[in-house]
Coordinates of C-alpha atoms and ligand atoms in Angstrom, one line a residue:
X950 CA 9.9 29.3 18.4
X951 CA 9.5 27.9 14.9
X952 CA 10.9 29.8 11.9
X953 CA 7.9 30.4 9.7
X954 CA 9.8 30.4 6.5
X955 CA 12.2 27.5 6.9
X956 CA 10.8 24.6 8.8
X957 CA 12.9 21.5 9.4
X958 CA 10.9 18.7 7.8
X959 CA 13.5 16.0 7.4
X960 CA 16.3 14.6 9.4
X961 CA 18.7 15.5 6.6
X962 CA 17.4 18.6 5.0
X963 CA 15.3 21.7 5.4
X964 CA 13.0 22.9 2.8
X965 CA 11.8 26.5 2.3
X966 CA 8.1 26.6 2.9
X967 CA 6.5 28.8 0.4
X968 CA 4.0 31.4 1.7
X969 CA 0.4 30.3 1.3
X970 CA -0.1 32.8 -1.4
X971 CA 2.5 31.0 -3.6
X972 CA 0.2 27.9 -3.6
X973 CA -2.8 27.5 -5.9
X974 CA -0.9 28.9 -8.9
X975 CA -1.8 26.1 -11.3
X976 CA -2.6 22.5 -10.5
X977 CA -0.2 20.8 -8.2
X978 CA 2.2 18.5 -10.2
X979 CA 5.7 17.1 -9.5
X980 CA 8.7 17.6 -11.7
X981 CA 7.4 14.9 -14.1
X982 CA 3.9 16.4 -14.3
X983 CA 2.3 13.8 -12.0
X984 CA -0.6 15.0 -9.8
X985 CA -1.2 14.1 -6.1
X986 CA -4.3 11.8 -6.3
X987 CA -3.8 9.0 -3.8
X988 CA -2.6 8.9 -0.2
X989 CA -1.7 5.7 1.7
X990 CA -1.5 6.0 5.4
X991 CA 0.2 3.4 7.5
X992 CA -1.6 3.3 10.9
X993 CA 0.7 0.8 12.6
X994 CA 4.0 -0.8 11.9
X995 CA 2.9 -4.0 13.7
X996 CA 1.5 -7.1 12.1
X997 CA 0.4 -10.5 13.4
X998 CA 1.8 -12.2 10.2
X999 CA 5.5 -12.6 9.4
X1000 CA 5.1 -12.9 5.6
X1001 CA 8.5 -14.1 4.3
X1002 CA 8.7 -11.4 1.6
X1003 CA 7.6 -8.5 3.9
X1004 CA 8.4 -9.0 7.6
X1005 CA 10.7 -12.0 7.8
X1006 CA 10.8 -13.5 11.3
X1007 CA 14.6 -13.5 11.4
X1008 CA 14.4 -9.6 11.4
X1009 CA 11.0 -8.9 12.9
X1010 CA 11.6 -11.2 15.9
X1011 CA 10.8 -10.9 19.6
X1012 CA 13.6 -8.4 20.1
X1013 CA 12.5 -6.1 17.2
X1014 CA 11.8 -2.6 18.4
X1015 CA 8.4 -1.5 17.0
X1016 CA 7.5 2.2 17.3
X1017 CA 6.5 3.3 20.8
X1018 CA 2.9 4.4 21.0
X1019 CA 3.8 8.1 21.4
X1020 CA 5.6 8.0 18.0
X1021 CA 2.4 7.0 16.2
X1022 CA 0.3 9.7 14.6
X1023 CA -2.8 10.1 16.6
X1024 CA -6.2 9.9 14.8
X1025 CA -6.6 13.7 15.1
X1026 CA -3.1 14.1 13.5
X1027 CA -4.0 11.7 10.7
X1028 CA -7.2 13.5 9.9
X1029 CA -5.4 16.9 9.8
X1030 CA -2.8 15.6 7.4
X1031 CA -5.4 13.9 5.3
X1032 CA -7.3 17.2 5.0
X1033 CA -4.1 18.9 3.9
X1034 CA -3.5 16.3 1.2
X1035 CA -7.2 16.5 0.1
X1036 CA -6.9 20.3 -0.2
X1037 CA -4.0 19.6 -2.7
X1038 CA -6.0 17.2 -4.8
X1039 CA -6.0 13.8 -3.1
X1040 CA -9.2 12.0 -3.8
X1041 CA -8.3 8.5 -2.6
X1042 CA -7.1 7.4 0.8
X1043 CA -6.0 3.9 1.7
X1044 CA -5.4 2.8 5.3
X1045 CA -2.7 0.2 5.5
X1046 CA 0.3 -0.9 7.7
X1047 CA 1.5 -3.2 9.2
X1048 CA -1.9 -4.7 9.8
X1049 CA -4.3 -1.8 10.0
X1050 CA -7.0 -3.8 11.9
X1051 CA -4.5 -4.1 14.8
X1052 CA -4.7 -0.4 15.4
X1053 CA -7.0 0.1 18.4
X1054 CA -10.2 2.0 17.4
X1055 CA -9.6 1.8 13.6
X1056 CA -13.4 2.1 13.1
X1057 CA -13.3 5.4 14.9
X1058 CA -10.5 6.6 12.6
X1059 CA -12.6 5.6 9.6
X1060 CA -15.6 7.5 10.9
X1061 CA -13.4 10.6 11.6
X1062 CA -12.0 10.6 8.1
X1063 CA -15.4 10.1 6.6
X1064 CA -16.8 13.0 8.5
X1065 CA -13.9 15.3 7.6
X1066 CA -13.7 14.2 4.0
X1067 CA -17.2 13.1 2.9
X1068 CA -16.4 12.7 -0.8
X1069 CA -13.1 10.9 -0.6
X1070 CA -12.7 7.3 -1.8
X1071 CA -11.8 5.6 1.5
X1072 CA -10.3 2.1 1.4
X1073 CA -8.2 -0.3 3.6
X1074 CA -5.8 -3.1 2.9
X1075 CA -5.7 -6.0 5.3
X1076 CA -4.4 -9.5 5.7
X1077 CA -8.0 -10.5 6.5
X1078 CA -7.2 -12.1 9.8
X1079 CA -9.6 -9.9 11.8
X1080 CA -11.8 -8.8 9.0
X1081 CA -14.8 -11.0 10.0
X1082 CA -15.0 -9.2 13.4
X1083 CA -14.5 -5.7 11.9
X1084 CA -16.3 -5.7 8.5
X1085 CA -19.7 -4.4 9.6
X1086 CA -18.4 -1.7 11.9
X1087 CA -15.9 -0.5 9.2
X1088 CA -18.8 -0.2 6.7
X1089 CA -21.0 1.6 9.2
X1090 CA -18.1 4.0 9.9
X1091 CA -18.0 4.9 6.2
X1092 CA -15.3 2.7 4.6
X1093 CA -15.9 2.2 0.9
X1094 CA -14.0 -1.0 0.1
X1095 CA -11.3 -3.4 1.3
X1096 CA -8.4 -5.1 -0.4
X1097 CA -7.4 -8.4 1.2
X1098 CA -4.1 -10.1 0.9
X1099 CA -4.1 -13.9 0.4
X1100 CA -1.0 -15.6 -1.1
X1101 CA -2.3 -19.1 -1.5
X1102 CA -5.3 -21.3 -1.1
X1103 CA -3.2 -24.2 -0.3
X1104 CA -3.0 -24.6 3.5
X1105 CA 0.6 -25.6 3.8
X1106 CA 1.8 -23.0 1.4
X1107 CA -0.2 -20.2 3.0
X1108 CA 1.0 -21.0 6.5
X1109 CA 4.6 -21.2 5.3
X1110 CA 4.3 -17.8 3.7
X1111 CA 2.5 -16.0 6.6
X1112 CA 4.9 -17.7 9.0
X1113 CA 2.3 -17.3 11.7
X1114 CA 0.5 -20.6 11.3
X1115 CA -2.6 -18.7 10.1
X1116 CA -5.3 -20.8 8.2
X1117 CA -6.7 -20.0 4.8
X1118 CA -10.3 -20.5 5.9
X1119 CA -10.2 -17.6 8.3
X1120 CA -9.1 -15.2 5.6
X1121 CA -11.9 -16.5 3.3
X1122 CA -14.4 -16.0 6.1
X1123 CA -13.2 -12.4 6.3
X1124 CA -13.6 -11.8 2.6
X1125 CA -17.2 -13.2 2.7
X1126 CA -18.0 -11.0 5.8
X1127 CA -16.7 -7.9 4.0
X1128 CA -18.7 -8.7 0.9
X1129 CA -21.8 -9.2 3.0
X1130 CA -21.2 -5.9 4.8
X1131 CA -21.1 -4.1 1.4
X1132 CA -17.3 -3.5 1.2
X1133 CA -17.0 -4.9 -2.3
X1134 CA -16.0 -5.4 -5.0
X1135 CA -13.2 -7.0 -3.0
X1136 CA -9.7 -7.2 -4.5
X1137 CA -7.7 -10.2 -3.4
X1138 CA -3.9 -9.6 -3.6
X1139 CA -1.5 -12.5 -4.1
X1140 CA 2.2 -11.8 -4.1
X1141 CA 3.7 -14.3 -6.5
X1142 CA 7.1 -15.7 -5.6
X1143 CA 8.7 -18.3 -7.9
X1144 CA 9.1 -21.7 -6.4
X1145 CA 7.1 -20.7 -3.3
X1146 CA 3.5 -20.1 -4.4
X1147 CA 3.5 -19.7 -8.2
X1148 CA 2.0 -23.2 -8.5
X1149 CA -1.1 -21.6 -6.9
X1150 CA -1.8 -18.9 -9.5
X1151 CA -4.4 -20.8 -11.6
X1152 CA -6.1 -22.2 -8.4
X1153 CA -6.4 -18.6 -7.1
X1154 CA -7.9 -17.4 -10.4
X1155 CA -10.3 -20.4 -10.5
X1156 CA -11.4 -19.8 -6.9
X1157 CA -12.4 -16.2 -7.4
X1158 CA -13.8 -16.5 -11.0
X1159 CA -17.5 -15.7 -11.0
X1160 CA -17.5 -14.6 -7.4
X1161 CA -17.6 -10.9 -8.0
X1162 CA -14.2 -10.5 -6.2
X1163 CA -11.1 -9.7 -8.2
X1164 CA -7.9 -11.7 -7.8
X1165 CA -4.8 -9.7 -8.4
X1166 CA -1.3 -11.0 -8.9
X1167 CA 1.6 -8.9 -7.7
X1168 CA 5.2 -9.2 -8.8
X1169 CA 7.5 -9.8 -5.8
X1170 CA 9.2 -6.4 -5.2
X1171 CA 12.4 -5.3 -3.7
X1172 CA 10.8 -3.1 -1.1
X1173 CA 12.7 -2.5 2.1
X1174 CA 16.0 -4.2 2.6
X1175 CA 15.2 -7.3 4.6
X1176 CA 13.4 -9.6 2.2
X1177 CA 16.4 -11.0 0.3
X1178 CA 14.9 -10.0 -3.0
X1179 CA 16.3 -11.6 -6.2
X1180 CA 15.1 -11.1 -9.8
X1181 CA 15.1 -14.9 -10.1
X1182 CA 12.2 -15.0 -7.6
X1183 CA 10.0 -12.7 -9.6
X1184 CA 7.3 -14.3 -11.8
X1185 CA 6.6 -11.7 -14.5
X1186 CA 3.0 -10.8 -14.9
X1187 CA 3.1 -11.8 -18.6
X1188 CA 3.8 -15.4 -17.4
X1189 CA 0.9 -15.2 -14.8
X1190 CA -1.5 -14.0 -17.6
X1191 CA -0.3 -16.7 -19.9
X1192 CA -0.8 -19.5 -17.3
X1193 CA -4.3 -18.3 -16.3
X1194 CA -5.2 -17.7 -20.0
X1195 CA -4.3 -21.2 -21.0
X1196 CA -6.9 -22.5 -18.6
X1197 CA -9.5 -19.7 -18.7
X1198 CA -9.2 -17.5 -21.9
X1199 CA -8.5 -13.9 -21.1
X1200 CA -8.7 -10.6 -23.1
X1201 CA -7.2 -7.3 -22.1
X1202 CA -9.6 -4.8 -20.5
X1203 CA -9.4 -1.0 -20.4
X1204 CA -8.1 0.7 -17.3
X1205 CA -10.8 2.0 -15.1
X1206 CA -9.0 5.3 -14.8
X1207 CA -5.7 6.8 -16.1
X1208 CA -2.8 5.6 -13.9
X1209 CA -4.5 2.5 -12.6
X1210 CA -1.8 0.3 -11.0
X1211 CA -3.2 -3.0 -12.0
X1212 CA -3.6 -4.1 -15.6
X1213 CA -7.0 -5.7 -16.1
X1214 CA -7.7 -8.9 -17.9
X1215 CA -11.3 -10.1 -18.5
X1216 CA -12.4 -13.7 -18.8
X1217 CA -13.8 -14.1 -22.3
X1218 CA -16.7 -16.2 -20.9
X1219 CA -18.0 -13.3 -18.8
X1220 CA -16.9 -14.7 -15.4
X1221 CA -15.2 -11.6 -14.2
X1222 CA -11.6 -10.4 -14.4
X1223 CA -8.2 -10.6 -12.8
X1224 CA -5.5 -7.9 -12.4
X1225 CA -1.7 -8.0 -12.6
X1226 CA 0.6 -5.5 -10.9
X1227 CA 3.9 -5.4 -12.6
X1228 CA 6.1 -3.0 -10.6
X1229 CA 9.2 -4.9 -11.7
X1230 CA 8.7 -5.9 -15.3
X1231 CA 6.5 -3.0 -16.4
X1232 CA 7.2 0.0 -14.2
X1233 CA 4.4 2.5 -13.8
X1234 CA 6.4 5.4 -12.3
X1235 CA 5.3 7.6 -15.2
X1236 CA 1.7 7.6 -14.0
X1237 CA 2.3 7.2 -10.2
X1238 CA 0.2 9.7 -8.3
X1239 CA 0.6 8.1 -4.9
X1240 CA 2.0 9.6 -1.7
X1241 CA 2.6 7.7 1.6
X1242 CA 2.6 8.7 5.2
X1243 CA 4.4 6.3 7.5
X1244 CA 3.2 5.2 10.9
X1245 CA 5.3 7.9 12.6
X1246 CA 4.2 10.7 10.3
X1247 CA 6.9 10.9 7.6
X1248 CA 5.8 11.7 4.1
X1249 CA 7.3 9.5 1.4
X1250 CA 7.0 10.2 -2.3
X1251 CA 7.9 6.7 -3.4
X1252 CA 7.5 3.1 -2.1
X1253 CA 11.2 2.6 -2.6
X1254 CA 12.3 5.8 -0.9
X1255 CA 15.3 5.9 1.3
X1256 CA 13.9 8.7 3.5
X1257 CA 10.8 10.7 4.2
X1258 CA 9.9 14.2 5.3
X1259 CA 8.9 14.6 9.0
X1260 CA 5.4 16.0 8.9
X1261 CA 4.7 14.9 12.5
X1262 CA 7.2 17.4 13.8
X1263 CA 5.4 20.1 11.9
X1264 CA 2.0 19.0 13.3
X1265 CA 3.4 18.7 16.8
X1266 CA 5.4 22.0 16.4
X1267 CA 2.3 24.0 16.0
X1268 CA 2.2 24.5 12.2
X1269 CA -1.1 25.9 11.0
X1270 CA -3.2 24.0 8.4
X1271 CA -2.0 26.3 5.8
X1272 CA 1.7 25.7 6.7
X1273 CA 1.1 22.0 6.5
X1274 CA -0.5 22.2 3.1
X1275 CA 2.3 24.4 2.0
X1276 CA 4.9 21.9 3.1
X1277 CA 3.2 19.0 1.3
X1278 CA 2.8 21.2 -1.8
X1279 CA 6.5 22.1 -1.8
X1280 CA 7.7 18.5 -1.3
X1281 CA 5.4 17.2 -4.1
X1282 CA 6.5 19.9 -6.5
X1283 CA 10.2 18.7 -6.0
X1284 CA 9.3 15.0 -6.4
X1285 CA 11.3 13.3 -9.2
X1286 CA 11.2 9.6 -8.0
X1287 CA 11.1 6.8 -10.6
X1288 CA 12.8 4.0 -8.8
X1289 CA 11.2 1.1 -10.7
X1290 CA 12.2 2.6 -14.1
X1291 CA 15.8 2.9 -13.1
X1292 CA 16.1 -0.3 -11.0
X1293 CA 19.4 -2.0 -11.7
X1294 CA 21.1 -5.1 -10.3
X1295 CA 22.6 -2.9 -7.6
X1296 CA 19.6 -0.8 -6.4
X1297 CA 17.8 -3.6 -4.5
X1298 CA 20.7 -3.6 -2.1
X1299 CA 20.3 0.1 -1.3
X1300 CA 18.8 0.8 2.2
X1301 CA 15.1 1.5 1.8
X1302 CA 12.3 2.0 4.2
X1303 CA 10.5 -1.2 5.2
X1304 CA 7.0 -1.9 3.7
X1305 CA 5.4 -2.4 7.1
X1306 CA 6.4 1.1 8.2
X1307 CA 5.7 3.0 5.0
X1308 CA 2.5 1.0 4.2
X1309 CA 1.8 -1.3 1.2
Ligands
SAM1480 N1 -1.2 -6.1 6.5 C1 -1.9 -5.6 5.3 C2 -2.0 -6.7 4.3 O1 -1.5 -7.8 4.5 O2 -2.5 -6.5 3.2 C3 -1.5 -4.3 4.7 C4 0.0 -4.1 4.6 S1 0.8 -5.1 3.4 C5 2.5 -4.4 3.6 C6 0.2 -4.5 1.9 C7 0.4 -5.3 0.7 O3 1.8 -5.3 0.4 C8 0.1 -6.8 0.8 O4 -0.8 -7.1 -0.3 C9 1.4 -7.5 0.7 O5 1.3 -8.7 0.1 C10 2.2 -6.5 -0.2 N2 3.6 -6.7 -0.1 C11 4.4 -6.7 1.0 N3 5.7 -6.9 0.6 C12 5.7 -7.1 -0.7 C13 6.8 -7.3 -1.7 N4 8.0 -7.5 -1.3 N5 6.4 -7.4 -3.0 C14 5.1 -7.3 -3.4 N6 4.1 -7.0 -2.5 C15 4.4 -6.9 -1.2

């Protein structure tokens, strides 16, 4: 029988769960005054790509043990947790992974979330490989937008990076299908790794200029502990902006909302904009309002966290909706993470949860 006051919510610690009456006293904020606005939910730890910076094939090989199906949150459990987060202020939900379109019935999950949370901004990040097949159904189910990852337009470079021999053209088809279905404006994310695809930065910008889609350039990050991250491999966003600006003049644009992750740069000739995400060279921990739920239902308060809080056990242990919300509330109030601000030469070697499991 579960102790109602102290519920084990992590392998390594227990947290006192405040009574429901203790919640709602003032807006929810963590120890640094950051609200809980965004939730990323990883719906599968599997992916059909083996991107060298995310799921390197040497580690994620044929012997790699992915989560057994019973460990994954069910759609009903995902909706319950999403509702609890929404009750505490979450207005944006992003489905991710692994590759979220590999999760069977993903359209049904989108429909369930849409029905439960009609006003929430509901988005999904995908590698685009199955987007052409899914775009219309995702839109019909109530998805607002998609973000598509594409690391190069050069065939050989892209295939080398996804390490699954996947062609560029299929991802571009997925992007066009999503746009046609009304899932735009589409953001196209390129992780820039020095000496691997940085020669493609200007081509990527050129390709999406004037298309209505927004190319975004992400600094290669030290997420997880399998991608062999080195600072030398990072191309600072300032360099990306300079390279694009030399060819197509840019001016800084205002953030769309406080705490926006990407810095926006607009083409001075009116042909749209690009974004840069500078987690390494310009940490944005101070405004980070993002929570993450891993595929197996652990709650992480930082992308670079070493451990999470086991919400699945709470859900499966019979916790009420109120107890769930109280647990999330208590965890968020104790949050103090600011990994990117305090990154040192040593921290990238610390064991951290893998991106495919926690969700990008
Ligand atoms: N499979 C989906 C996809 O490819 O977009 C969703 C999951 S993926 C982990 C989410 C995003 O994280 C992708 O844009 C990916 O490029 C990015 N990502 C993964 N590892 C990264 C790293 N080490 N540094 C920067 N971005 C990374």
